[in-house]
Amino acid sequence: MKIQSIRGFNDVLPADSALWQHLFDTARTLFEAYGYREMRIPVVESIALFKRAVGEVTDVVEKEMYAFEDRGGEHIALRPEFTAGLVRAGIEHGLFHNQQQRVWCAGPVFRYERPQAGRYRQFHQFDVEAYGIAGPDVDVEMIAMTARLWKALGFQNLRLELNSLGGTETRARYRAALIEFLSRHESSLDEDSKKRLHSNPLRVLDSKVSTTQAIVKDAPSILEYLDADSAAHLDGLRQGLADLGIEHHVNPRLVRGLDYYTKGVFEWITTELGAQGTICAGGRYDNLVEQLGGSPTPAVGWAAGVERLILLLQKLDTASLASEADIYVCRFGAQGERAGLALAEAVRDTLGPTARVALSVGGGKPGAQIKRADRSGARIALVVGDDEAAAGTVQVKFLREERPQATVARSELLTQLSGLLSSSVPQR
Ligand code: ATP
Ligand code: MG
């Protein structure tokens, strides 16, 4: 029997890894530039943590968790998101006590969902969080950071939606009004929503079932129930975004799939990925640290779905990122082969260890080697045959532009190479 990958779990192949690296490099550089530092936390945590943080009556905990008993009888789960683990770690290591913390995480998370384009069972998230700051200024800065990330990646036409989920008092009053409204339509609700009508009615607003969606269109708006503190937070958030010229839309039906959110929440949405259009979502969760046993600590954060960002990047022209090398060394003839191998090493010495230099191996006629160079996506081919080896020269061929081929002395080439490369670079 042929063993295959598990449904909803993907491989990233060499042809795509440059895109992943570009995305991770861009994100990491940006997070660090805003003063966020990386944290790495375990892939598994106790089930109890996710139940308490994410909420017992959520899709994530009820239906999507990879939960199991380990050989010692511990009840553990693969992390379905990062926030619960970060808060657990922050409390455990005393990171929240009278301190501000700005942290980020990246890696795989796991949810047992129905796989489709943009929805997988193992997927990756960037997760960025700030603790100990009441906002809304830090919320604004965080959203500005996401906007800057989209710009750095070349994304356009994204829509930013905002809502406020209020504090405990808002939630209690709104919950009652929502239950009252939904009860009047109970018979038309889908089965899940009927079940949640009393246990977690806000989740009904986020139902993906179209008949339920049609009903909740007319549900009361949470914004009419906001407490003064939450209303001031939302106003401050909107004003701050306006000051920075970041366009946004208030959507009073926007709720999040995890129960810990309070006050301002947001989503970035694209129309280019069909039903899986939310690429980034977040908001405030001021009660979570305390709920998990820490001292009261305001917090705000967001997570972006890496695979969805990759799908968007693939729609852009990223040919230069998909290449496997910038320079390709072709060599033929006994002396040419030796000189070519030495040349590739000399180029790496000159340009530094990160220069992307591929060596033609396995022989082949000059024409076939140039074809390989072209397929590699390299911009420059350096060609060395026996004649060049004897003369101490190299032929320089530009593969991506109309530019005459040149024969250059080897020593001269090495001093000119970084200039040649940057002048021939299609912008990244
Ligand atoms: P959705 O409504 O699409 O299920 P969600 O509200 O469950 O998303 P979050 O828990 O907020 O998602 O996770 C943050 C981001 O992670 C989402 O905005 C999305 O980009 C991405 N994401 C969520 N679930 C998946 C999945 N199964 N596969 C790939 N990406 C996902
Ligand atoms: Mg979901």
Short mmCIF file of C-alpha atoms and ligand atoms in Angstrom, two decimals:
data_model
loop_
_atom_site.label_atom_id
_atom_site.label_comp_id
_atom_site.label_asym_id
_atom_site.label_seq_id
_atom_site.Cartn_x
_atom_site.Cartn_y
_atom_site.Cartn_z
CA MET A 1 0.00 0.00 0.00
CA LYS A 2 1.26 3.43 -0.89
CA ILE A 3 1.66 5.69 2.12
CA GLN A 4 0.51 9.24 1.48
CA SER A 5 0.32 12.48 3.39
CA ILE A 6 -2.56 12.94 5.82
CA ARG A 7 -5.58 14.81 4.45
CA GLY A 8 -5.31 18.54 5.07
CA PHE A 9 -1.55 18.35 5.74
CA ASN A 10 0.67 19.85 3.04
CA ASP A 11 4.24 19.74 1.83
CA VAL A 12 6.04 22.91 0.73
CA LEU A 13 8.11 21.94 -2.30
CA PRO A 14 11.39 23.56 -3.41
CA ALA A 15 9.60 25.58 -6.10
CA ASP A 16 7.49 27.32 -3.43
CA SER A 17 9.95 27.63 -0.59
CA ALA A 18 11.42 30.92 -1.82
CA LEU A 19 7.97 32.44 -1.51
CA TRP A 20 7.63 31.13 2.05
CA GLN A 21 11.07 32.43 2.94
CA HIS A 22 10.30 35.83 1.43
CA LEU A 23 7.07 36.03 3.42
CA PHE A 24 8.68 34.93 6.70
CA ASP A 25 11.68 37.27 6.20
CA THR A 26 9.44 40.23 5.41
CA ALA A 27 7.17 39.56 8.39
CA ARG A 28 9.95 38.95 10.89
CA THR A 29 11.84 42.08 9.84
CA LEU A 30 8.69 44.14 10.23
CA PHE A 31 7.69 42.72 13.62
CA GLU A 32 11.17 43.35 14.99
CA ALA A 33 11.15 46.86 13.53
CA TYR A 34 8.05 47.62 15.61
CA GLY A 35 9.73 46.33 18.77
CA TYR A 36 8.16 42.86 18.93
CA ARG A 37 10.34 39.92 19.97
CA GLU A 38 9.91 36.30 19.06
CA MET A 39 8.60 33.67 21.46
CA ARG A 40 8.56 29.95 20.70
CA ILE A 41 6.09 27.77 22.52
CA PRO A 42 5.22 24.06 22.42
CA VAL A 43 3.06 22.55 19.71
CA VAL A 44 1.08 20.69 22.38
CA GLU A 45 -0.54 22.02 25.54
CA SER A 46 -3.07 20.59 27.94
CA ILE A 47 -6.61 20.37 26.59
CA ALA A 48 -7.82 22.26 29.64
CA LEU A 49 -5.87 25.35 28.55
CA PHE A 50 -7.67 25.61 25.20
CA LYS A 51 -11.04 24.85 26.74
CA ARG A 52 -10.58 27.64 29.23
CA ALA A 53 -9.01 30.18 26.85
CA VAL A 54 -10.73 29.60 23.53
CA GLY A 55 -14.06 28.59 25.07
CA GLU A 56 -15.84 25.24 25.46
CA VAL A 57 -18.66 26.10 23.09
CA THR A 58 -16.63 27.12 20.04
CA ASP A 59 -16.04 25.26 16.77
CA VAL A 60 -12.34 25.23 17.53
CA VAL A 61 -12.70 23.37 20.82
CA GLU A 62 -15.83 21.33 20.12
CA LYS A 63 -15.08 20.04 16.65
CA GLU A 64 -11.66 21.04 15.44
CA MET A 65 -9.13 20.13 18.10
CA TYR A 66 -6.60 17.38 17.66
CA ALA A 67 -6.96 16.16 21.22
CA PHE A 68 -5.67 12.91 22.61
CA GLU A 69 -4.34 11.13 25.61
CA ASP A 70 -0.60 10.57 25.64
CA ARG A 71 1.01 7.35 26.83
CA GLY A 72 1.11 8.67 30.37
CA GLY A 73 -2.60 9.48 30.39
CA GLU A 74 -2.22 13.28 30.02
CA HIS A 75 -5.01 14.97 28.06
CA ILE A 76 -3.23 17.10 25.50
CA ALA A 77 -4.01 18.83 22.21
CA LEU A 78 -2.10 20.13 19.23
CA ARG A 79 -2.35 23.90 19.44
CA PRO A 80 -5.25 25.27 17.37
CA GLU A 81 -3.93 28.85 17.85
CA PHE A 82 -1.14 30.67 19.69
CA THR A 83 -2.74 33.05 22.16
CA ALA A 84 -3.67 30.47 24.80
CA GLY A 85 -0.13 29.08 24.87
CA LEU A 86 1.44 32.53 24.93
CA VAL A 87 -0.66 33.58 27.89
CA ARG A 88 0.09 30.30 29.66
CA ALA A 89 3.82 30.82 29.08
CA GLY A 90 3.68 34.50 30.05
CA ILE A 91 2.03 33.70 33.38
CA GLU A 92 4.35 30.77 34.03
CA HIS A 93 7.47 32.88 33.47
CA GLY A 94 6.23 36.07 35.12
CA LEU A 95 6.27 38.13 31.93
CA PHE A 96 3.13 40.09 32.68
CA HIS A 97 3.75 41.35 36.17
CA ASN A 98 3.90 45.18 35.93
CA GLN A 99 5.42 44.94 32.49
CA GLN A 100 4.62 45.61 28.91
CA GLN A 101 5.41 42.79 26.50
CA ARG A 102 5.38 42.88 22.74
CA VAL A 103 5.84 39.42 21.26
CA TRP A 104 5.34 37.46 18.07
CA CYS A 105 5.21 33.79 17.14
CA ALA A 106 5.05 31.84 13.91
CA GLY A 107 4.52 28.20 13.14
CA PRO A 108 2.03 25.45 12.46
CA VAL A 109 -1.37 25.21 14.15
CA PHE A 110 -3.91 22.40 13.77
CA ARG A 111 -7.66 22.30 13.30
CA TYR A 112 -9.74 19.38 12.11
CA GLU A 113 -11.69 21.24 9.42
CA ARG A 114 -12.94 20.27 5.97
CA PRO A 115 -9.93 20.87 3.71
CA GLN A 116 -10.42 23.14 0.69
CA ALA A 117 -8.48 25.96 -0.98
CA GLY A 118 -7.21 28.22 1.81
CA ARG A 119 -8.44 25.87 4.57
CA TYR A 120 -6.27 23.05 5.84
CA ARG A 121 -5.86 20.87 8.93
CA GLN A 122 -2.28 21.92 9.50
CA PHE A 123 -1.78 25.56 8.61
CA HIS A 124 0.61 28.26 9.72
CA GLN A 125 0.03 31.52 11.48
CA PHE A 126 1.92 34.69 12.25
CA ASP A 127 0.74 35.82 15.63
CA VAL A 128 1.56 39.19 17.16
CA GLU A 129 0.52 40.25 20.66
CA ALA A 130 0.99 43.17 23.07
CA TYR A 131 0.40 42.75 26.80
CA GLY A 132 0.02 45.28 29.58
CA ILE A 133 -1.20 48.18 27.38
CA ALA A 134 -4.84 49.27 27.53
CA GLY A 135 -4.91 50.97 24.12
CA PRO A 136 -6.41 51.98 21.83
CA ASP A 137 -3.13 53.51 20.64
CA VAL A 138 -1.33 50.17 20.60
CA ASP A 139 -4.29 48.61 18.74
CA VAL A 140 -3.94 51.33 16.11
CA GLU A 141 -0.20 50.76 15.85
CA MET A 142 -0.77 47.03 15.43
CA ILE A 143 -3.24 47.52 12.62
CA ALA A 144 -0.80 49.99 11.01
CA MET A 145 1.83 47.25 11.22
CA THR A 146 -0.46 44.82 9.38
CA ALA A 147 -1.19 47.48 6.74
CA ARG A 148 2.55 47.96 6.29
CA LEU A 149 3.01 44.21 5.92
CA TRP A 150 0.42 44.06 3.11
CA LYS A 151 2.17 46.96 1.40
CA ALA A 152 5.58 45.31 1.70
CA LEU A 153 4.12 42.16 0.16
CA GLY A 154 2.47 44.09 -2.68
CA PHE A 155 -1.14 43.35 -1.67
CA GLN A 156 -3.87 45.76 -2.71
CA ASN A 157 -7.64 46.00 -2.38
CA LEU A 158 -7.86 44.58 1.11
CA ARG A 159 -10.80 45.58 3.26
CA LEU A 160 -10.44 46.30 6.97
CA GLU A 161 -13.54 45.62 9.09
CA LEU A 162 -13.90 46.60 12.74
CA ASN A 163 -16.34 45.94 15.51
CA SER A 164 -16.46 46.11 19.27
CA LEU A 165 -17.51 43.17 21.43
CA GLY A 166 -17.66 45.34 24.54
CA GLY A 167 -16.86 44.34 28.09
CA THR A 168 -18.59 41.86 30.39
CA GLU A 169 -21.56 44.13 31.01
CA THR A 170 -22.12 44.81 27.28
CA ARG A 171 -21.92 41.14 26.52
CA ALA A 172 -24.49 40.24 29.18
CA ARG A 173 -27.00 42.84 27.99
CA TYR A 174 -26.44 42.11 24.31
CA ARG A 175 -26.60 38.39 24.89
CA ALA A 176 -30.06 38.71 26.39
CA ALA A 177 -31.27 40.83 23.46
CA LEU A 178 -29.75 38.42 20.95
CA ILE A 179 -31.30 35.36 22.60
CA GLU A 180 -34.63 37.13 22.55
CA PHE A 181 -34.24 37.85 18.81
CA LEU A 182 -32.91 34.42 17.85
CA SER A 183 -35.58 32.59 19.85
CA ARG A 184 -38.18 34.17 17.60
CA HIS A 185 -36.47 32.47 14.61
CA GLU A 186 -35.44 29.31 16.39
CA SER A 187 -37.19 26.87 14.07
CA SER A 188 -35.35 28.28 11.02
CA LEU A 189 -31.89 28.12 12.54
CA ASP A 190 -29.40 25.39 11.61
CA GLU A 191 -28.80 22.66 14.20
CA ASP A 192 -25.51 24.08 15.52
CA SER A 193 -27.00 27.51 15.95
CA LYS A 194 -30.02 26.09 17.78
CA LYS A 195 -27.61 24.42 20.17
CA ARG A 196 -25.70 27.65 20.68
CA LEU A 197 -28.71 29.86 21.04
CA HIS A 198 -28.45 29.66 24.80
CA SER A 199 -24.89 28.47 25.37
CA ASN A 200 -23.08 30.94 23.09
CA PRO A 201 -25.49 33.06 21.05
CA LEU A 202 -22.80 35.45 19.74
CA ARG A 203 -21.33 32.54 17.80
CA VAL A 204 -24.55 32.29 15.83
CA LEU A 205 -23.65 35.63 14.21
CA ASP A 206 -20.58 33.92 12.72
CA SER A 207 -22.47 30.93 11.30
CA LYS A 208 -21.38 29.97 7.79
CA VAL A 209 -24.85 28.49 7.02
CA SER A 210 -26.61 30.75 4.53
CA THR A 211 -30.13 30.39 5.96
CA THR A 212 -28.82 31.38 9.38
CA GLN A 213 -26.84 34.22 7.85
CA ALA A 214 -30.06 35.55 6.33
CA ILE A 215 -31.68 35.60 9.77
CA VAL A 216 -28.83 37.26 11.65
CA LYS A 217 -28.73 40.09 9.10
CA ASP A 218 -31.60 41.60 11.05
CA ALA A 219 -30.27 40.82 14.52
CA PRO A 220 -29.81 43.71 16.95
CA SER A 221 -26.45 45.48 16.74
CA ILE A 222 -24.02 45.07 19.61
CA LEU A 223 -22.93 48.67 19.10
CA GLU A 224 -26.21 49.83 20.61
CA TYR A 225 -25.32 48.03 23.84
CA LEU A 226 -21.72 49.19 24.23
CA ASP A 227 -20.60 50.32 27.69
CA ALA A 228 -18.93 53.75 27.86
CA ASP A 229 -15.43 52.35 28.19
CA SER A 230 -15.77 50.11 25.12
CA ALA A 231 -17.42 52.90 23.12
CA ALA A 232 -14.52 55.23 23.95
CA HIS A 233 -12.07 52.51 22.94
CA LEU A 234 -13.79 52.02 19.58
CA ASP A 235 -13.88 55.79 18.96
CA GLY A 236 -10.19 56.05 19.80
CA LEU A 237 -9.40 53.16 17.51
CA ARG A 238 -11.31 54.68 14.61
CA GLN A 239 -9.81 58.13 15.20
CA GLY A 240 -6.29 56.70 15.34
CA LEU A 241 -6.80 54.79 12.09
CA ALA A 242 -8.24 57.89 10.44
CA ASP A 243 -5.21 59.92 11.61
CA LEU A 244 -2.97 57.41 9.83
CA GLY A 245 -5.14 57.36 6.72
CA ILE A 246 -6.12 53.70 7.17
CA GLU A 247 -9.53 53.12 5.65
CA HIS A 248 -11.88 50.89 7.65
CA HIS A 249 -15.52 49.80 7.86
CA VAL A 250 -17.52 49.10 10.99
CA ASN A 251 -19.37 45.77 10.78
CA PRO A 252 -21.56 45.20 13.86
CA ARG A 253 -21.96 41.47 12.98
CA LEU A 254 -18.24 40.79 13.12
CA VAL A 255 -17.48 38.35 15.92
CA ARG A 256 -14.50 36.08 16.35
CA GLY A 257 -14.33 32.30 16.49
CA LEU A 258 -12.59 32.37 19.86
CA ASP A 259 -14.44 33.47 22.97
CA TYR A 260 -11.75 35.52 24.65
CA TYR A 261 -12.16 38.71 22.66
CA THR A 262 -13.40 41.95 24.23
CA LYS A 263 -13.74 45.51 22.91
CA GLY A 264 -12.24 46.19 19.48
CA VAL A 265 -11.91 43.34 16.99
CA PHE A 266 -10.90 43.47 13.33
CA GLU A 267 -10.43 41.43 10.17
CA TRP A 268 -8.55 42.03 6.92
CA ILE A 269 -10.49 40.55 4.02
CA THR A 270 -9.68 39.92 0.37
CA THR A 271 -12.16 39.10 -2.38
CA GLU A 272 -9.53 37.09 -4.25
CA LEU A 273 -9.70 33.87 -2.22
CA GLY A 274 -13.40 33.06 -2.38
CA ALA A 275 -14.97 31.92 0.87
CA GLN A 276 -11.57 31.83 2.62
CA GLY A 277 -11.21 35.62 2.32
CA THR A 278 -10.08 36.53 5.83
CA ILE A 279 -6.30 36.70 5.81
CA CYS A 280 -5.82 38.25 9.24
CA ALA A 281 -7.96 38.67 12.31
CA GLY A 282 -7.51 39.97 15.81
CA GLY A 283 -8.58 42.24 18.58
CA ARG A 284 -8.45 42.87 22.28
CA TYR A 285 -8.73 40.24 25.04
CA ASP A 286 -8.40 42.18 28.24
CA ASN A 287 -9.75 39.44 30.53
CA LEU A 288 -7.83 36.43 29.26
CA VAL A 289 -4.68 36.66 31.39
CA GLU A 290 -6.73 36.93 34.55
CA GLN A 291 -9.07 34.18 33.37
CA LEU A 292 -6.07 31.88 33.05
CA GLY A 293 -4.81 32.69 36.52
CA GLY A 294 -2.57 35.73 35.99
CA SER A 295 -3.01 39.23 37.35
CA PRO A 296 -5.31 41.51 35.32
CA THR A 297 -3.39 42.41 32.14
CA PRO A 298 -4.90 44.14 29.12
CA ALA A 299 -3.91 42.51 25.85
CA VAL A 300 -4.38 42.85 22.11
CA GLY A 301 -3.19 40.78 19.19
CA TRP A 302 -3.83 39.28 15.80
CA ALA A 303 -3.07 36.23 13.71
CA ALA A 304 -2.65 35.91 9.96
CA GLY A 305 -3.04 32.72 7.93
CA VAL A 306 0.27 32.09 6.19
CA GLU A 307 -1.16 29.77 3.49
CA ARG A 308 -3.72 32.40 2.52
CA LEU A 309 -0.95 35.02 2.28
CA ILE A 310 1.02 32.60 0.08
CA LEU A 311 -2.03 32.14 -2.18
CA LEU A 312 -2.22 35.92 -2.57
CA LEU A 313 1.51 36.18 -3.23
CA GLN A 314 1.17 33.54 -5.94
CA LYS A 315 -1.28 35.78 -7.72
CA LEU A 316 1.37 38.49 -7.94
CA ASP A 317 4.33 38.32 -10.27
CA THR A 318 6.87 36.55 -8.16
CA ALA A 319 8.90 34.88 -10.89
CA SER A 320 12.13 36.22 -9.43
CA LEU A 321 11.27 34.66 -6.07
CA ALA A 322 10.53 31.27 -7.55
CA SER A 323 14.01 31.01 -9.04
CA GLU A 324 16.57 28.69 -7.52
CA ALA A 325 19.65 30.81 -8.24
CA ASP A 326 20.79 34.24 -9.37
CA ILE A 327 23.98 33.03 -11.02
CA TYR A 328 24.37 29.75 -12.89
CA VAL A 329 27.84 28.45 -13.77
CA CYS A 330 28.00 26.39 -16.99
CA ARG A 331 31.19 24.46 -17.70
CA PHE A 332 32.40 22.01 -20.30
CA GLY A 333 35.61 20.33 -21.42
CA ALA A 334 38.01 18.76 -18.93
CA GLN A 335 39.79 22.02 -18.08
CA GLY A 336 36.60 24.06 -18.31
CA GLU A 337 34.86 21.81 -15.77
CA ARG A 338 37.68 22.26 -13.27
CA ALA A 339 37.87 26.00 -13.83
CA GLY A 340 34.06 26.30 -13.57
CA LEU A 341 33.91 24.54 -10.22
CA ALA A 342 36.66 26.78 -8.87
CA LEU A 343 34.90 29.82 -10.34
CA ALA A 344 31.63 29.02 -8.54
CA GLU A 345 33.51 28.81 -5.24
CA ALA A 346 35.36 32.06 -5.97
CA VAL A 347 32.05 33.78 -6.73
CA ARG A 348 30.67 32.58 -3.37
CA ASP A 349 33.83 33.86 -1.64
CA THR A 350 33.40 37.23 -3.30
CA LEU A 351 29.65 37.69 -2.85
CA GLY A 352 29.36 36.13 0.57
CA PRO A 353 27.69 32.97 1.86
CA THR A 354 24.15 33.99 0.97
CA ALA A 355 24.83 34.53 -2.76
CA ARG A 356 22.61 32.21 -4.76
CA VAL A 357 25.02 30.42 -7.10
CA ALA A 358 24.17 27.14 -8.86
CA LEU A 359 26.77 24.96 -10.49
CA SER A 360 25.95 22.98 -13.59
CA VAL A 361 26.64 19.36 -12.77
CA GLY A 362 26.32 16.17 -14.77
CA GLY A 363 27.89 17.58 -17.95
CA GLY A 364 25.97 18.20 -21.17
CA LYS A 365 26.51 20.28 -24.32
CA PRO A 366 26.81 24.07 -23.91
CA GLY A 367 23.30 24.58 -25.34
CA ALA A 368 21.74 22.09 -22.91
CA GLN A 369 23.54 23.68 -19.98
CA ILE A 370 22.35 27.15 -20.94
CA LYS A 371 18.83 25.74 -21.06
CA ARG A 372 19.25 24.43 -17.53
CA ALA A 373 20.55 27.82 -16.47
CA ASP A 374 17.48 29.44 -17.97
CA ARG A 375 15.10 27.01 -16.27
CA SER A 376 16.75 27.70 -12.91
CA GLY A 377 15.49 31.27 -13.12
CA ALA A 378 19.02 32.69 -12.81
CA ARG A 379 19.65 36.12 -14.25
CA ILE A 380 23.26 35.58 -15.24
CA ALA A 381 25.03 32.54 -16.69
CA LEU A 382 28.80 32.33 -16.36
CA VAL A 383 30.19 30.03 -19.05
CA VAL A 384 33.62 28.40 -18.92
CA GLY A 385 34.97 26.00 -21.58
CA ASP A 386 38.52 24.78 -22.19
CA ASP A 387 39.33 27.96 -24.16
CA GLU A 388 38.20 30.25 -21.36
CA ALA A 389 40.04 28.11 -18.81
CA ALA A 390 43.26 28.47 -20.81
CA ALA A 391 42.80 32.22 -21.29
CA GLY A 392 41.64 32.88 -17.70
CA THR A 393 38.36 34.36 -18.92
CA VAL A 394 34.64 33.83 -18.43
CA GLN A 395 31.73 34.42 -20.77
CA VAL A 396 28.94 36.40 -19.14
CA LYS A 397 25.44 35.81 -20.53
CA PHE A 398 22.43 37.81 -19.35
CA LEU A 399 19.43 35.51 -19.33
CA ARG A 400 16.60 37.93 -18.55
CA GLU A 401 17.35 40.98 -20.63
CA GLU A 402 18.60 42.16 -24.02
CA ARG A 403 22.20 42.78 -23.20
CA PRO A 404 25.20 41.63 -25.24
CA GLN A 405 27.19 38.66 -24.05
CA ALA A 406 30.67 39.64 -22.83
CA THR A 407 34.00 37.88 -22.38
CA VAL A 408 35.63 39.13 -19.20
CA ALA A 409 38.90 38.31 -17.44
CA ARG A 410 38.18 36.15 -14.42
CA SER A 411 39.76 38.53 -11.92
CA GLU A 412 37.86 41.45 -13.42
CA LEU A 413 34.60 39.52 -13.32
CA LEU A 414 34.90 38.89 -9.61
CA THR A 415 35.30 42.60 -8.86
CA GLN A 416 32.42 43.54 -11.18
CA LEU A 417 30.03 40.80 -10.23
CA SER A 418 27.96 42.39 -7.50
CA GLY A 419 27.53 45.49 -9.71
CA LEU A 420 26.50 43.33 -12.67
CA LEU A 421 24.03 41.49 -10.52
CA SER A 422 22.36 44.54 -9.06
CA SER A 423 22.17 46.30 -12.43
CA SER A 424 20.47 43.25 -13.92
CA VAL A 425 18.15 42.62 -10.99
CA PRO A 426 14.44 42.73 -11.68
CA GLN A 427 13.17 44.34 -8.44
CA ARG A 428 12.13 41.95 -5.70
P1 ATP B 1 -12.30 31.23 9.40
O1 ATP B 1 -13.52 32.06 9.70
O2 ATP B 1 -11.80 31.39 7.99
O3 ATP B 1 -12.47 29.79 9.82
P2 ATP B 1 -11.12 31.82 11.93
O4 ATP B 1 -11.93 32.94 12.45
O5 ATP B 1 -11.38 30.45 12.41
O6 ATP B 1 -11.15 31.83 10.30
P3 ATP B 1 -8.74 32.67 13.35
O7 ATP B 1 -8.88 31.70 14.44
O8 ATP B 1 -9.02 34.09 13.61
O9 ATP B 1 -9.59 32.16 12.08
O10 ATP B 1 -7.28 32.50 12.71
C1 ATP B 1 -6.58 33.59 12.11
C2 ATP B 1 -6.35 33.37 10.63
O11 ATP B 1 -5.85 32.07 10.37
C3 ATP B 1 -7.59 33.44 9.78
O12 ATP B 1 -7.91 34.78 9.51
C4 ATP B 1 -7.16 32.72 8.54
O13 ATP B 1 -6.40 33.57 7.69
C5 ATP B 1 -6.27 31.64 9.08
N1 ATP B 1 -6.96 30.35 9.17
C6 ATP B 1 -7.92 29.98 10.07
N2 ATP B 1 -8.27 28.70 9.89
C7 ATP B 1 -7.54 28.24 8.83
C8 ATP B 1 -7.43 26.97 8.17
N3 ATP B 1 -8.14 25.92 8.56
N4 ATP B 1 -6.57 26.87 7.14
C9 ATP B 1 -5.81 27.91 6.74
N5 ATP B 1 -5.85 29.13 7.33
C10 ATP B 1 -6.70 29.30 8.37
MG MG B 2 -12.46 28.79 11.67
#
